[in-house]
Short mmCIF file of C-alpha atoms and ligand atoms in Angstrom, two decimals:
data_model
loop_
_atom_site.label_atom_id
_atom_site.label_comp_id
_atom_site.label_asym_id
_atom_site.label_seq_id
_atom_site.Cartn_x
_atom_site.Cartn_y
_atom_site.Cartn_z
CA MET A 43 -90.21 173.32 21.22
CA LYS A 44 -87.13 174.12 23.28
CA LEU A 45 -83.45 173.63 22.52
CA ARG A 46 -82.17 170.45 24.17
CA THR A 47 -78.79 171.98 24.77
CA LYS A 48 -77.48 174.51 27.32
CA ASP A 49 -74.78 175.67 24.88
CA ILE A 50 -74.30 176.39 21.18
CA LEU A 51 -70.91 174.87 20.42
CA GLY A 52 -71.26 173.89 16.78
CA LEU A 53 -73.75 172.86 14.12
CA GLU A 54 -72.33 169.35 14.35
CA TYR A 55 -74.26 169.03 17.61
CA LEU A 56 -77.64 170.45 16.47
CA SER A 57 -80.37 168.48 14.70
CA SER A 58 -82.06 169.76 11.53
CA GLU A 59 -85.23 170.35 13.62
CA GLU A 60 -83.28 172.51 16.08
CA ILE A 61 -81.65 174.45 13.24
CA SER A 62 -85.08 175.08 11.65
CA PHE A 63 -86.45 176.18 15.03
CA ILE A 64 -83.59 178.68 15.48
CA LEU A 65 -84.08 180.03 11.93
CA ASP A 66 -87.84 180.44 12.47
CA THR A 67 -87.19 182.26 15.75
CA ALA A 68 -84.62 184.49 14.01
CA ARG A 69 -87.18 185.43 11.37
CA SER A 70 -89.58 186.64 14.04
CA MET A 71 -86.72 188.50 15.77
CA LYS A 72 -86.10 190.45 12.57
CA LYS A 73 -89.39 192.28 13.14
CA ILE A 74 -87.97 193.91 16.28
CA SER A 75 -85.19 195.49 14.25
CA THR A 76 -87.77 197.12 11.97
CA HIS A 77 -89.56 198.92 14.86
CA SER A 78 -88.78 202.62 15.30
CA THR A 79 -87.61 201.69 18.83
CA LYS A 80 -85.52 198.61 18.15
CA LYS A 81 -85.83 197.18 21.63
CA VAL A 82 -88.13 194.88 23.62
CA PRO A 83 -87.78 193.94 27.29
CA ALA A 84 -87.96 190.17 26.64
CA LEU A 85 -84.69 189.43 28.44
CA ARG A 86 -84.57 192.34 30.87
CA GLY A 87 -82.47 191.42 33.91
CA LYS A 88 -80.36 188.87 32.00
CA THR A 89 -76.62 189.33 31.60
CA ILE A 90 -74.27 188.26 28.85
CA ILE A 91 -70.51 188.61 28.70
CA ASN A 92 -68.76 188.85 25.33
CA LEU A 93 -65.27 187.32 25.64
CA PHE A 94 -63.37 187.82 22.40
CA TYR A 95 -59.75 186.63 22.49
CA GLU A 96 -59.51 187.23 18.73
CA SER A 97 -60.44 190.30 16.71
CA SER A 98 -63.94 190.72 15.37
CA THR A 99 -66.10 193.39 13.78
CA ARG A 100 -69.33 191.68 12.74
CA THR A 101 -69.72 188.93 15.33
CA ARG A 102 -68.88 190.94 18.45
CA THR A 103 -70.93 193.96 17.43
CA SER A 104 -73.95 191.89 16.44
CA PHE A 105 -73.89 189.87 19.67
CA GLU A 106 -73.85 193.17 21.57
CA LEU A 107 -76.67 194.66 19.46
CA ALA A 108 -78.68 191.44 19.73
CA GLY A 109 -78.47 191.54 23.51
CA LYS A 110 -79.36 195.22 23.71
CA ARG A 111 -82.38 194.78 21.42
CA LEU A 112 -83.75 192.22 23.88
CA GLY A 113 -83.05 194.35 26.96
CA VAL A 114 -80.02 192.31 28.12
CA ASP A 115 -77.15 193.83 30.12
CA VAL A 116 -74.17 193.24 27.83
CA ILE A 117 -70.60 193.30 29.17
CA ASN A 118 -67.75 193.40 26.68
CA PHE A 119 -64.67 191.79 28.21
CA ASN A 120 -61.51 193.33 26.78
CA PHE A 121 -58.80 190.71 27.10
CA SER A 122 -55.96 193.16 26.38
CA THR A 123 -56.85 195.24 29.46
CA SER A 124 -57.91 192.24 31.58
CA SER A 125 -55.88 190.20 34.06
CA THR A 126 -55.03 187.84 31.19
CA SER A 127 -52.06 190.17 30.72
CA LYS A 128 -50.97 189.28 34.30
CA GLY A 129 -50.95 185.57 33.49
CA GLU A 130 -54.50 184.55 34.48
CA THR A 131 -55.62 181.49 32.50
CA LEU A 132 -58.78 181.36 30.40
CA LYS A 133 -60.28 178.79 32.78
CA ASP A 134 -59.57 180.95 35.86
CA THR A 135 -60.95 183.96 34.01
CA VAL A 136 -64.27 182.30 33.22
CA VAL A 137 -64.60 180.74 36.68
CA ASN A 138 -64.26 184.25 38.13
CA LEU A 139 -66.74 185.67 35.64
CA GLN A 140 -69.14 182.82 36.46
CA ALA A 141 -68.98 183.89 40.13
CA MET A 142 -70.74 187.09 39.01
CA ASP A 143 -73.61 184.94 37.70
CA PRO A 144 -73.98 185.83 33.99
CA ASP A 145 -76.63 183.97 31.99
CA ILE A 146 -74.62 183.56 28.79
CA LEU A 147 -70.91 183.71 27.89
CA VAL A 148 -70.07 184.35 24.23
CA LEU A 149 -66.54 183.14 23.52
CA ARG A 150 -64.19 183.57 20.57
CA HIS A 151 -60.77 181.97 20.90
CA SER A 152 -57.99 180.79 18.57
CA ALA A 153 -57.86 177.29 20.10
CA PRO A 154 -60.28 174.67 18.72
CA GLY A 155 -62.39 173.11 21.49
CA THR A 156 -62.16 176.08 23.85
CA ALA A 157 -65.90 176.76 23.86
CA LYS A 158 -66.60 173.13 24.79
CA LEU A 159 -64.05 173.20 27.59
CA ILE A 160 -65.58 176.38 29.02
CA ALA A 161 -69.15 175.06 28.61
CA GLU A 162 -68.17 172.08 30.77
CA THR A 163 -66.69 174.42 33.39
CA VAL A 164 -69.45 177.01 33.92
CA ALA A 165 -73.17 176.96 34.71
CA ALA A 166 -73.89 179.78 32.25
CA SER A 167 -74.78 178.94 28.65
CA VAL A 168 -71.82 179.23 26.28
CA ILE A 169 -72.13 180.35 22.66
CA ASN A 170 -69.15 179.59 20.46
CA ALA A 171 -68.33 182.73 18.45
CA GLY A 172 -65.49 180.90 16.66
CA ASP A 173 -62.93 178.45 18.06
CA GLY A 174 -59.83 178.31 15.88
CA ALA A 175 -60.47 176.44 12.64
CA HIS A 176 -63.14 174.26 14.30
CA GLU A 177 -66.61 175.89 14.15
CA HIS A 178 -68.39 179.25 13.89
CA PRO A 179 -71.98 178.12 14.40
CA THR A 180 -73.70 181.52 14.49
CA GLN A 181 -72.08 182.45 11.15
CA ALA A 182 -73.46 179.27 9.59
CA LEU A 183 -76.92 179.92 11.07
CA LEU A 184 -77.00 183.42 9.56
CA ASP A 185 -75.80 181.98 6.24
CA LEU A 186 -78.61 179.42 6.32
CA LEU A 187 -81.15 182.13 7.16
CA THR A 188 -79.92 184.25 4.22
CA ILE A 189 -80.27 181.34 1.78
CA LYS A 190 -83.68 180.35 3.15
CA GLU A 191 -85.01 183.90 2.89
CA SER A 192 -83.80 184.31 -0.67
CA ARG A 193 -84.62 180.87 -2.03
CA GLY A 194 -87.52 179.82 0.20
CA THR A 195 -85.77 176.58 1.10
CA ILE A 196 -82.29 175.25 1.82
CA LYS A 197 -83.12 171.68 0.76
CA GLY A 198 -81.87 170.91 -2.74
CA GLN A 199 -79.82 174.10 -3.13
CA HIS A 200 -76.38 173.58 -4.68
CA VAL A 201 -73.71 175.48 -2.77
CA ALA A 202 -70.04 175.92 -3.73
CA ILE A 203 -67.69 176.94 -0.91
CA ILE A 204 -64.52 178.36 -2.44
CA GLY A 205 -61.18 179.05 -0.81
CA ASP A 206 -59.23 178.11 2.29
CA ILE A 207 -61.39 175.20 3.43
CA ALA A 208 -58.67 173.70 5.64
CA HIS A 209 -58.39 176.68 7.99
CA SER A 210 -61.97 177.91 7.88
CA ARG A 211 -64.31 177.40 10.84
CA VAL A 212 -67.03 178.96 8.68
CA ALA A 213 -66.58 176.26 6.03
CA ARG A 214 -66.86 173.51 8.65
CA SER A 215 -70.01 174.96 10.26
CA ASP A 216 -71.58 175.74 6.87
CA ILE A 217 -70.94 172.17 5.69
CA TRP A 218 -72.57 170.73 8.82
CA GLY A 219 -75.55 173.09 8.58
CA LEU A 220 -76.10 172.93 4.83
CA THR A 221 -75.87 169.14 4.58
CA LYS A 222 -78.17 168.65 7.60
CA MET A 223 -80.71 170.95 5.93
CA GLY A 224 -80.56 169.00 2.65
CA ALA A 225 -78.32 171.22 0.49
CA LYS A 226 -75.75 169.73 -1.90
CA VAL A 227 -72.33 171.10 -1.04
CA ARG A 228 -69.11 171.22 -3.05
CA VAL A 229 -65.82 172.74 -1.99
CA ALA A 230 -63.02 174.10 -4.16
CA GLY A 231 -59.60 175.56 -3.55
CA PRO A 232 -55.89 174.93 -3.99
CA PRO A 233 -54.96 171.36 -2.97
CA THR A 234 -52.96 172.76 -0.04
CA MET A 235 -56.16 174.29 1.36
CA ILE A 236 -58.45 171.27 1.04
CA PRO A 237 -58.28 169.09 4.16
CA PRO A 238 -57.75 165.35 3.66
CA CYS A 239 -60.94 163.24 3.90
CA ILE A 240 -63.26 166.28 3.65
CA GLU A 241 -65.50 164.10 1.41
CA LYS A 242 -66.49 162.23 4.60
CA MET A 243 -68.50 165.34 5.53
CA GLY A 244 -70.72 164.69 2.49
CA VAL A 245 -69.17 167.23 0.08
CA LYS A 246 -67.69 166.95 -3.41
CA VAL A 247 -64.17 168.31 -3.95
CA PHE A 248 -63.13 170.40 -6.96
CA TYR A 249 -59.76 171.96 -7.73
CA SER A 250 -61.13 174.17 -10.51
CA VAL A 251 -63.37 177.09 -9.60
CA ASP A 252 -64.94 177.19 -13.06
CA LYS A 253 -66.10 173.59 -12.67
CA ALA A 254 -67.15 174.07 -9.03
CA ILE A 255 -69.43 177.05 -9.71
CA GLN A 256 -71.17 175.53 -12.71
CA ASP A 257 -74.93 175.32 -12.06
CA VAL A 258 -74.73 176.19 -8.36
CA ASP A 259 -77.31 178.37 -6.59
CA VAL A 260 -74.88 179.84 -4.07
CA ILE A 261 -71.17 180.69 -4.17
CA MET A 262 -69.67 181.14 -0.73
CA CYS A 263 -66.26 182.84 -0.96
CA LEU A 264 -63.83 182.48 1.94
CA ARG A 265 -60.94 184.59 3.12
CA ILE A 266 -57.48 182.98 3.20
CA GLN A 267 -56.81 182.50 6.91
CA LEU A 268 -53.17 183.61 6.90
CA GLU A 269 -53.27 183.86 10.73
CA ARG A 270 -53.93 180.08 10.98
CA GLN A 271 -51.37 178.88 8.42
CA ASN A 272 -48.03 177.83 9.83
CA LYS A 273 -46.43 177.44 6.42
CA TYR A 274 -46.75 179.19 3.14
CA LEU A 275 -49.46 177.41 1.16
CA LEU A 276 -49.59 179.70 -1.90
CA PRO A 277 -47.07 180.96 -4.42
CA SER A 278 -48.64 184.43 -4.17
CA LEU A 279 -51.94 186.17 -3.47
CA ARG A 280 -51.94 187.39 -7.08
CA GLU A 281 -51.87 183.81 -8.35
CA TYR A 282 -54.56 182.83 -5.86
CA ALA A 283 -56.77 185.66 -7.15
CA ARG A 284 -56.15 184.57 -10.73
CA PHE A 285 -57.06 180.92 -10.22
CA PHE A 286 -59.49 180.96 -7.27
CA GLY A 287 -60.80 184.53 -6.98
CA ILE A 288 -64.43 185.20 -7.92
CA ASN A 289 -64.56 188.00 -10.45
CA ARG A 290 -66.83 189.20 -13.26
CA ILE A 291 -65.52 186.53 -15.64
CA SER A 292 -66.18 183.69 -13.20
CA LEU A 293 -69.60 185.16 -12.42
CA SER A 294 -70.47 185.13 -16.14
CA ARG A 295 -69.95 181.34 -16.09
CA ALA A 296 -72.32 180.82 -13.15
CA LYS A 297 -76.14 180.78 -13.07
CA GLU A 298 -77.61 184.21 -13.74
CA ASN A 299 -79.35 184.40 -10.34
CA VAL A 300 -76.51 182.88 -8.30
CA MET A 301 -76.19 184.19 -4.73
CA ILE A 302 -72.72 185.50 -3.84
CA MET A 303 -71.96 185.19 -0.14
CA HIS A 304 -68.94 185.84 2.06
CA PRO A 305 -68.70 185.76 5.87
CA GLY A 306 -66.36 188.75 5.94
CA PRO A 307 -63.97 190.37 6.37
CA ILE A 308 -63.44 190.42 2.59
CA ASN A 309 -60.08 190.87 0.93
CA ARG A 310 -61.03 192.78 -2.20
CA GLY A 311 -59.11 191.62 -5.24
CA VAL A 312 -58.01 188.36 -3.60
CA GLU A 313 -60.87 185.89 -3.03
CA ILE A 314 -63.51 188.28 -4.40
CA ALA A 315 -63.33 191.22 -6.81
CA SER A 316 -65.07 194.46 -5.87
CA GLU A 317 -67.20 194.22 -9.00
CA VAL A 318 -68.70 191.03 -7.53
CA ALA A 319 -68.74 191.98 -3.84
CA ASP A 320 -70.68 195.16 -4.65
CA SER A 321 -72.89 193.66 -7.34
CA LYS A 322 -76.62 192.91 -7.27
CA SER A 323 -75.74 189.23 -6.83
CA SER A 324 -74.02 189.96 -3.51
CA PHE A 325 -75.81 189.04 -0.26
CA ILE A 326 -72.85 189.97 1.93
CA LEU A 327 -74.50 192.82 3.82
CA GLY A 328 -77.74 190.84 4.09
CA GLN A 329 -75.72 188.16 5.88
CA VAL A 330 -74.45 190.77 8.34
CA ALA A 331 -78.00 192.02 9.03
CA ASN A 332 -79.19 188.46 9.62
CA GLY A 333 -76.38 187.99 12.15
CA VAL A 334 -78.23 190.23 14.60
CA ALA A 335 -81.48 188.27 14.21
CA VAL A 336 -79.81 184.87 14.64
CA ARG A 337 -77.97 186.00 17.76
CA MET A 338 -81.16 187.50 19.21
CA ALA A 339 -82.88 184.16 18.59
CA LEU A 340 -80.15 182.24 20.39
CA PHE A 341 -80.20 184.57 23.40
CA TYR A 342 -83.97 184.28 23.55
CA LEU A 343 -83.97 180.50 23.26
CA LEU A 344 -81.14 179.99 25.77
CA ALA A 345 -82.04 182.63 28.37
CA GLY A 346 -85.74 183.30 27.77
CA GLU A 347 -88.25 181.72 30.11
CA GLY A 348 -91.52 181.95 28.23
CA GLU A 349 -92.72 180.94 24.82
CA GLU A 350 -94.66 184.17 24.27
CA ASN A 351 -94.28 186.12 21.05
CA VAL A 352 -91.74 188.88 21.71
CA THR A 353 -92.16 190.73 18.46
CA HIS A 354 -95.19 192.84 19.43
N1 LIG B 654 -67.69 186.72 9.94
C1 LIG B 654 -67.00 187.05 11.03
O1 LIG B 654 -66.84 186.22 11.94
O2 LIG B 654 -66.52 188.34 11.04
P1 LIG B 654 -65.74 189.00 12.26
O3 LIG B 654 -64.43 188.28 12.39
O4 LIG B 654 -65.60 190.45 11.92
O5 LIG B 654 -66.57 188.79 13.50
#
C-alpha cells in the first residue's frame, strides 16, 4: 500500500485504511529508536525543511529527530532571523525554498489553511504541523497510536476530550481520527469554548466534566488556547480549574484504568493537576515518544522509494 496523497494536511482527508497504514508503519519505526545506534540510512540524500512560524517544543524537535533517525538532512528555518523580518511573504519564502529542491516541507502557522495553500504552491510534500485552530494531524496520529498500543484497538473506545474545543486544532484532528477509526467521542468544556454545530462531527457534547468522564476509556485534556482567543471567555483560570480541570477527585469518578492524555504543553493546576499529570494513569510522555515514530513513518511513506523493511 502507498499513501494516495502527496501531502499530510489533516485527518479529514485521510481514510481509515490510510490511518491504519501510517500507524502500522509507525510501530515498525519504533524499533529503530530502540537500537543502540538510533539511525538507519533509509532516507539518506533526502532533505526536509522545518518551517515553524509558531513556537513548538515537541513537534519541531520530534520532526527533526525523526528525520535524523532516517538519515535525512534536516534544515530548521528560523523565521525570526529569516527574510520574513524584511517583509518577504510566506508564499515567496516557500517558493524560494522550493528552488533548493527539498523533498518535504513541515509547516506550522497561525493561519488556518496555510498548509493547504503551500501544498498547492510547491512540488515538495507538505506536512501540516498545526495551522491555527484548524488541524494538527501528526498530533492526532500519535494520539491514535498511543491508544492503540495501550488498548489493542481504537474501535469502540470511549474518549472524552475536555477543554477549549473551539480553539484547538488537536481536538479537531483527534475527532476526525478517532471517529474514522470507530471510537465514540464526547467533548466537554465551558459553553464559550464549545463550537456551534460540533455534533455534526459525530461527537456528543457535555457541559459537565463529571458526566463527560463517566465510563470513558480515555480522557484527553486540552490547554486553553489563550493565544487564539480574541475575547475573554472565562471568568478566571481558577474557576476553570475548579469546574473543568482534571484532578484527583475527578479521576476517582472515572474508570480505574482510564488513560489520561494531553498533547502538551500542560498548564499544571489549570486543565490538569500535577497529581494526575504525573500519575500512573498518565500517558503524556508516551504520546511524546510516539510523536517521533509517527513522524518517521510519514517521512518514510512520503519520501521513501522502496517498500523494504527499514527496521533491520
Ligand atoms: N503538542 C504540541 O504540538 O506541542 P508543541 O507546541 O510543543 O509542538
